[in-house]
Coordinates of C-alpha atoms in Angstrom, one line a residue:
X1 CA -2.5 29.6 -8.2
X2 CA -2.4 28.0 -4.8
X3 CA -1.4 24.4 -4.1
X4 CA -4.3 22.1 -3.5
X5 CA -2.8 18.7 -3.0
X6 CA -0.3 17.1 -0.6
X7 CA 1.4 13.8 -1.6
X8 CA 4.1 11.7 0.2
X9 CA 5.5 8.4 -0.8
X10 CA 8.1 6.1 0.7
X11 CA 8.9 2.4 0.2
X12 CA 6.0 1.1 2.1
X13 CA 3.4 3.9 2.5
X14 CA 1.7 6.6 0.6
X15 CA -0.3 9.6 1.8
X16 CA -2.4 12.1 -0.1
X17 CA -4.6 14.9 1.1
X18 CA -6.6 16.8 -1.5
X19 CA -10.1 18.2 -2.2
X20 CA -12.1 15.6 -4.1
X21 CA -15.5 15.7 -5.8
X22 CA -16.9 12.5 -7.4
X23 CA -14.3 9.8 -7.8
X24 CA -16.0 7.3 -10.0
X25 CA -15.6 3.5 -9.8
X26 CA -12.0 2.6 -9.2
X27 CA -9.8 0.1 -7.3
X28 CA -6.4 0.4 -5.6
X29 CA -3.6 -2.1 -5.6
X30 CA -3.1 -1.6 -1.8
X31 CA -5.5 -1.1 1.1
X32 CA -6.3 2.5 2.1
X33 CA -7.5 4.3 5.2
X34 CA -9.7 7.3 4.2
X35 CA -10.5 10.2 6.5
X36 CA -12.6 13.3 5.8
X37 CA -10.5 16.3 7.0
X38 CA -13.4 18.6 8.0
X39 CA -16.5 16.6 7.2
X40 CA -18.1 13.3 6.2
X41 CA -17.9 11.8 2.7
X42 CA -20.0 9.3 0.8
X43 CA -18.7 5.9 -0.2
X44 CA -20.3 3.2 -2.3
X45 CA -18.9 -0.3 -3.0
X46 CA -19.8 -1.4 -6.5
X47 CA -23.4 -2.6 -6.6
X48 CA -24.1 -1.4 -3.0
X49 CA -25.7 1.5 -1.3
X50 CA -24.2 4.9 -0.6
X51 CA -22.8 5.2 3.0
X52 CA -22.0 8.4 4.8
X53 CA -18.9 8.2 6.9
X54 CA -15.9 10.1 8.4
X55 CA -13.4 7.3 8.0
X56 CA -13.1 4.1 6.1
X57 CA -10.8 1.2 5.4
X58 CA -11.0 -0.3 1.9
X59 CA -9.0 -3.5 1.1
X60 CA -6.9 -3.7 -2.0
X61 CA -8.9 -4.6 -5.1
X62 CA -12.3 -3.5 -3.9
X63 CA -14.1 -1.5 -6.6
X64 CA -15.7 1.6 -5.1
X65 CA -16.6 5.3 -5.7
X66 CA -16.6 8.4 -3.6
X67 CA -18.6 11.6 -3.3
X68 CA -16.7 14.2 -1.4
X69 CA -18.3 17.5 -2.6
X70 CA -15.0 19.4 -2.9
X71 CA -13.9 18.8 0.7
X72 CA -10.4 17.7 1.5
X73 CA -9.9 14.0 2.2
X74 CA -6.8 12.1 3.4
X75 CA -5.8 8.6 2.2
X76 CA -3.1 6.5 3.8
X77 CA -2.0 3.4 1.7
X78 CA 0.0 0.6 3.2
X79 CA 2.0 -1.7 0.9
X80 CA 2.0 -5.5 1.4
X81 CA 5.7 -5.3 2.2
X82 CA 4.8 -3.5 5.4
X83 CA 1.6 -5.2 6.5
X84 CA -1.9 -6.3 5.5
X85 CA -5.1 -4.4 5.7
X86 CA -5.5 -5.4 9.3
X87 CA -2.8 -2.9 10.2
X88 CA -5.3 -0.1 9.3
X89 CA -8.1 -1.3 11.5
X90 CA -6.9 0.4 14.7
X91 CA -7.3 3.7 13.0
X92 CA -11.1 3.2 13.1
X93 CA -13.4 3.4 16.1
X94 CA -16.8 1.8 16.4
X95 CA -16.6 0.7 12.8
X96 CA -19.2 -1.4 10.9
X97 CA -18.5 -3.7 7.9
X98 CA -20.5 -3.5 4.7
X99 CA -19.4 -5.4 1.5
X100 CA -15.9 -5.9 2.9
X101 CA -15.3 -2.2 3.7
X102 CA -15.1 -0.8 7.2
X103 CA -16.8 2.6 7.8
X104 CA -17.2 4.8 10.9
X105 CA -18.3 8.2 12.0
X106 CA -15.0 8.5 14.1
X107 CA -11.4 7.6 13.8
X108 CA -7.9 9.0 13.5
X109 CA -8.4 12.1 11.3
X110 CA -7.0 14.8 13.7
X111 CA -3.4 14.2 12.8
X112 CA -3.9 14.4 9.0
X113 CA -6.1 17.5 9.5
X114 CA -3.2 19.2 11.4
X115 CA -0.9 18.3 8.5
X116 CA -3.3 19.7 5.9
X117 CA -3.7 22.9 7.9
X118 CA 0.1 23.4 8.1
X119 CA 0.4 22.8 11.8
X120 CA 2.7 19.9 11.1
X121 CA 5.6 20.5 8.6
X122 CA 5.9 18.4 5.5
X123 CA 9.4 17.3 6.7
X124 CA 7.7 15.3 9.5
X125 CA 5.4 13.3 7.3
X126 CA 7.4 10.1 7.5
X127 CA 7.5 10.3 11.3
X128 CA 3.8 11.1 11.3
X129 CA 3.0 7.9 9.4
X130 CA 5.2 6.0 11.7
X131 CA 3.0 7.3 14.5
X132 CA -0.3 6.8 12.7
X133 CA 0.7 3.2 11.9
X134 CA 2.3 2.4 15.2
X135 CA -0.2 -0.5 15.6
X136 CA 0.8 -2.1 12.3
X137 CA 3.2 -4.7 13.5
X138 CA 1.0 -6.4 16.1
X139 CA -1.9 -6.4 13.6
X140 CA 0.1 -7.3 10.5
X141 CA -0.9 -11.0 10.5
X142 CA 1.2 -13.8 9.2
X143 CA 4.5 -12.8 7.5
X144 CA 4.5 -12.8 3.7
X145 CA 5.9 -15.8 1.8
X146 CA 9.5 -14.7 1.1
X147 CA 9.1 -15.7 -2.6
X148 CA 6.2 -13.3 -3.0
X149 CA 7.9 -10.7 -0.9
X150 CA 10.8 -10.8 -3.3
X151 CA 8.5 -10.3 -6.2
X152 CA 6.7 -7.4 -4.6
X153 CA 10.1 -5.8 -3.9
X154 CA 11.2 -6.3 -7.6
X155 CA 8.0 -4.7 -8.8
X156 CA 8.3 -1.8 -6.5
X157 CA 11.7 -0.8 -7.8
X158 CA 11.1 -1.6 -11.4
X159 CA 11.2 1.1 -14.1
X160 CA 10.8 0.9 -17.9
X161 CA 9.3 -2.2 -19.4
X162 CA 7.0 -4.1 -16.9
X163 CA 8.5 -7.3 -15.4
X164 CA 7.0 -10.4 -16.9
X165 CA 5.0 -12.7 -14.7
X166 CA 6.9 -15.7 -16.2
X167 CA 10.2 -14.2 -15.0
X168 CA 9.1 -13.7 -11.4
X169 CA 7.4 -17.1 -11.3
X170 CA 10.7 -18.7 -12.4
X171 CA 12.7 -16.8 -9.9
X172 CA 10.3 -18.0 -7.2
X173 CA 10.6 -21.6 -8.4
X174 CA 6.8 -21.8 -9.1
X175 CA 4.7 -22.5 -12.1
X176 CA 2.9 -19.5 -13.6
X177 CA -0.5 -20.6 -12.3
X178 CA 0.8 -21.5 -8.8
X179 CA 2.6 -18.1 -8.6
X180 CA -0.5 -16.2 -9.6
X181 CA -2.6 -18.0 -7.0
X182 CA -0.1 -17.5 -4.2
X183 CA 0.5 -13.8 -5.2
X184 CA -3.2 -13.0 -5.2
X185 CA -3.7 -14.7 -1.8
X186 CA -0.8 -12.9 -0.2
X187 CA -1.1 -9.5 -1.8
X188 CA -4.8 -9.2 -2.1
X189 CA -5.0 -8.4 -5.8
X190 CA -3.9 -10.3 -8.9
X191 CA -0.4 -10.0 -10.1
X192 CA -1.1 -7.8 -13.1
X193 CA -3.2 -5.4 -11.0
X194 CA -0.5 -5.0 -8.4
X195 CA 2.1 -4.6 -11.2
X196 CA 0.0 -1.7 -12.6
X197 CA -0.2 -0.3 -9.1
X198 CA 3.5 -0.5 -8.6
X199 CA 4.1 1.2 -11.9
X200 CA 1.7 4.0 -10.9
X201 CA 3.6 4.5 -7.7
X202 CA 6.8 5.0 -9.7
X203 CA 5.1 7.7 -11.8
X204 CA 3.6 9.4 -8.8
X205 CA 7.0 9.4 -7.0
X206 CA 8.5 11.2 -10.0
X207 CA 5.7 13.7 -10.3
X208 CA 5.8 14.5 -6.6
X209 CA 9.6 14.9 -7.0
X210 CA 9.1 17.5 -9.7
X211 CA 8.9 15.6 -13.0
X212 CA 6.2 16.6 -15.5
X213 CA 3.5 14.0 -16.3
X214 CA 5.0 12.9 -19.7
X215 CA 8.5 12.3 -18.3
X216 CA 7.1 10.5 -15.2
X217 CA 4.9 8.3 -17.4
X218 CA 7.8 7.2 -19.6
X219 CA 10.1 6.5 -16.6
X220 CA 7.4 4.3 -15.1
X221 CA 7.0 2.3 -18.3
X222 CA 3.7 3.9 -19.7
X223 CA 3.7 4.1 -23.5
X224 CA 2.6 7.8 -23.3
X225 CA 0.8 10.3 -21.1
X226 CA -2.7 9.3 -22.3
X227 CA -1.9 5.7 -21.2
X228 CA -0.9 7.1 -17.8
X229 CA -4.0 9.2 -17.6
X230 CA -6.2 6.2 -18.4
X231 CA -4.6 4.1 -15.7
X232 CA -4.7 7.0 -13.2
X233 CA -8.5 7.2 -13.7
X234 CA -8.9 3.5 -13.3
X235 CA -6.8 3.5 -10.1
X236 CA -8.1 6.7 -8.4
X237 CA -11.5 7.4 -10.1
X238 CA -10.6 10.9 -11.5
X239 CA -8.1 12.4 -13.9
X240 CA -4.6 13.3 -12.6
X241 CA -5.3 17.0 -13.1
X242 CA -7.7 16.9 -10.1
X243 CA -5.2 16.0 -7.5
X244 CA -1.7 16.3 -9.1
X245 CA -1.8 19.6 -11.0
X246 CA -0.8 21.8 -8.0
X247 CA 1.3 20.0 -5.3
X248 CA 2.3 21.3 -2.0
X249 CA 6.0 21.0 -1.3

């Protein structure tokens, strides 16, 4: 059985390329740049109209769904430790904004298409993302509050039992309510949503590195594989078997 999905993760970015069909309502914990490899795809923000586009930028926390009709699509996520959603805007051309999402019939999809077609080796993915996101620093916006940056770093490296909000608030020298408000404003999603996203990234990193779903779920702090499957659907709009069963190495 041939591999059908490509995934790459590092500390601040994540890339996937895979054939998708209908990814139902879901929301990510980090902003994403989406690009149809060979064709357009359909995108709908919750409560809105379907839009046909070749590329899109979706901020963290925006509930949306996709219809891709089995075609390969690429997604590039950027973590708040690297930059905000503004860093993805230069990947679009002639974009229009609807319901907080940017869509376009053009954009930077040629590079990820070459990667998908094997014209660029997997060993070069990190350098490829450096090139794709070369505009990130000048568009990054104001630097993150160092207290929130420390919390994001702690969540990104956490395994096992989820870190309690009260602990990170205390380490930041803030009340729980003040910490939650500042975290949401700086990161783009509430604390618990980002914590779930960070835990999902840990599981994905283990799966991409060769672990089975069950072992990866336990390492990341999920109670069992069904819990992981449920959170994966909530995060990506489809079961993990759709894009994680056969990985390209």
